Amino acid sequence: MSTSMLSDDEKRQNRRTGLTLLSIAAVFFAGVVVKYWLLA
């Protein structure tokens, strides 16, 4: 598995996928925090 030969399109796709996963994780985390904060 070599990551040194990525084209620009692949780098852009990887960054887009990473940002998508990060935003989903952030929304999920925020939802859990708000839920516990409201229940506290």
CSV table of C-alpha atoms in Angstrom, one decimal, residues 2-38:
chain,number,residue,atom,x,y,z
A,2,SER,CA,1.9,3.0,-1.3
A,3,THR,CA,0.6,6.5,-0.7
A,4,SER,CA,3.5,8.3,-2.4
A,5,MET,CA,1.9,8.1,-5.9
A,6,LEU,CA,-1.4,9.8,-5.2
A,7,SER,CA,-2.7,12.0,-8.0
A,8,ASP,CA,-4.2,15.4,-7.2
A,9,ASP,CA,-7.7,14.1,-7.7
A,10,GLU,CA,-7.1,11.3,-5.2
A,11,LYS,CA,-5.7,13.8,-2.7
A,12,ARG,CA,-8.7,16.0,-3.1
A,13,GLN,CA,-11.1,13.0,-2.7
A,14,ASN,CA,-9.2,11.9,0.4
A,15,ARG,CA,-9.4,15.3,1.9
A,16,ARG,CA,-13.1,15.6,1.1
A,17,THR,CA,-13.8,12.2,2.6
A,18,GLY,CA,-11.8,13.1,5.7
A,19,LEU,CA,-13.7,16.4,6.1
A,20,THR,CA,-17.0,14.6,5.7
A,21,LEU,CA,-16.1,12.0,8.3
A,22,LEU,CA,-14.8,14.7,10.7
A,23,SER,CA,-18.0,16.8,10.3
A,24,ILE,CA,-20.2,13.7,11.0
A,25,ALA,CA,-18.1,12.9,14.1
A,26,ALA,CA,-18.3,16.5,15.3
A,27,VAL,CA,-22.1,16.6,14.9
A,28,PHE,CA,-22.5,13.3,16.6
A,29,PHE,CA,-20.2,14.3,19.5
A,30,ALA,CA,-22.0,17.6,19.9
A,31,GLY,CA,-25.3,15.8,20.0
A,32,VAL,CA,-24.1,13.5,22.8
A,33,VAL,CA,-22.7,16.5,24.8
A,34,VAL,CA,-25.9,18.5,24.4
A,35,LYS,CA,-28.0,15.4,25.4
A,36,TYR,CA,-26.0,14.8,28.6
A,37,TRP,CA,-25.9,18.6,29.3
A,38,LEU,CA,-29.7,18.8,29.1
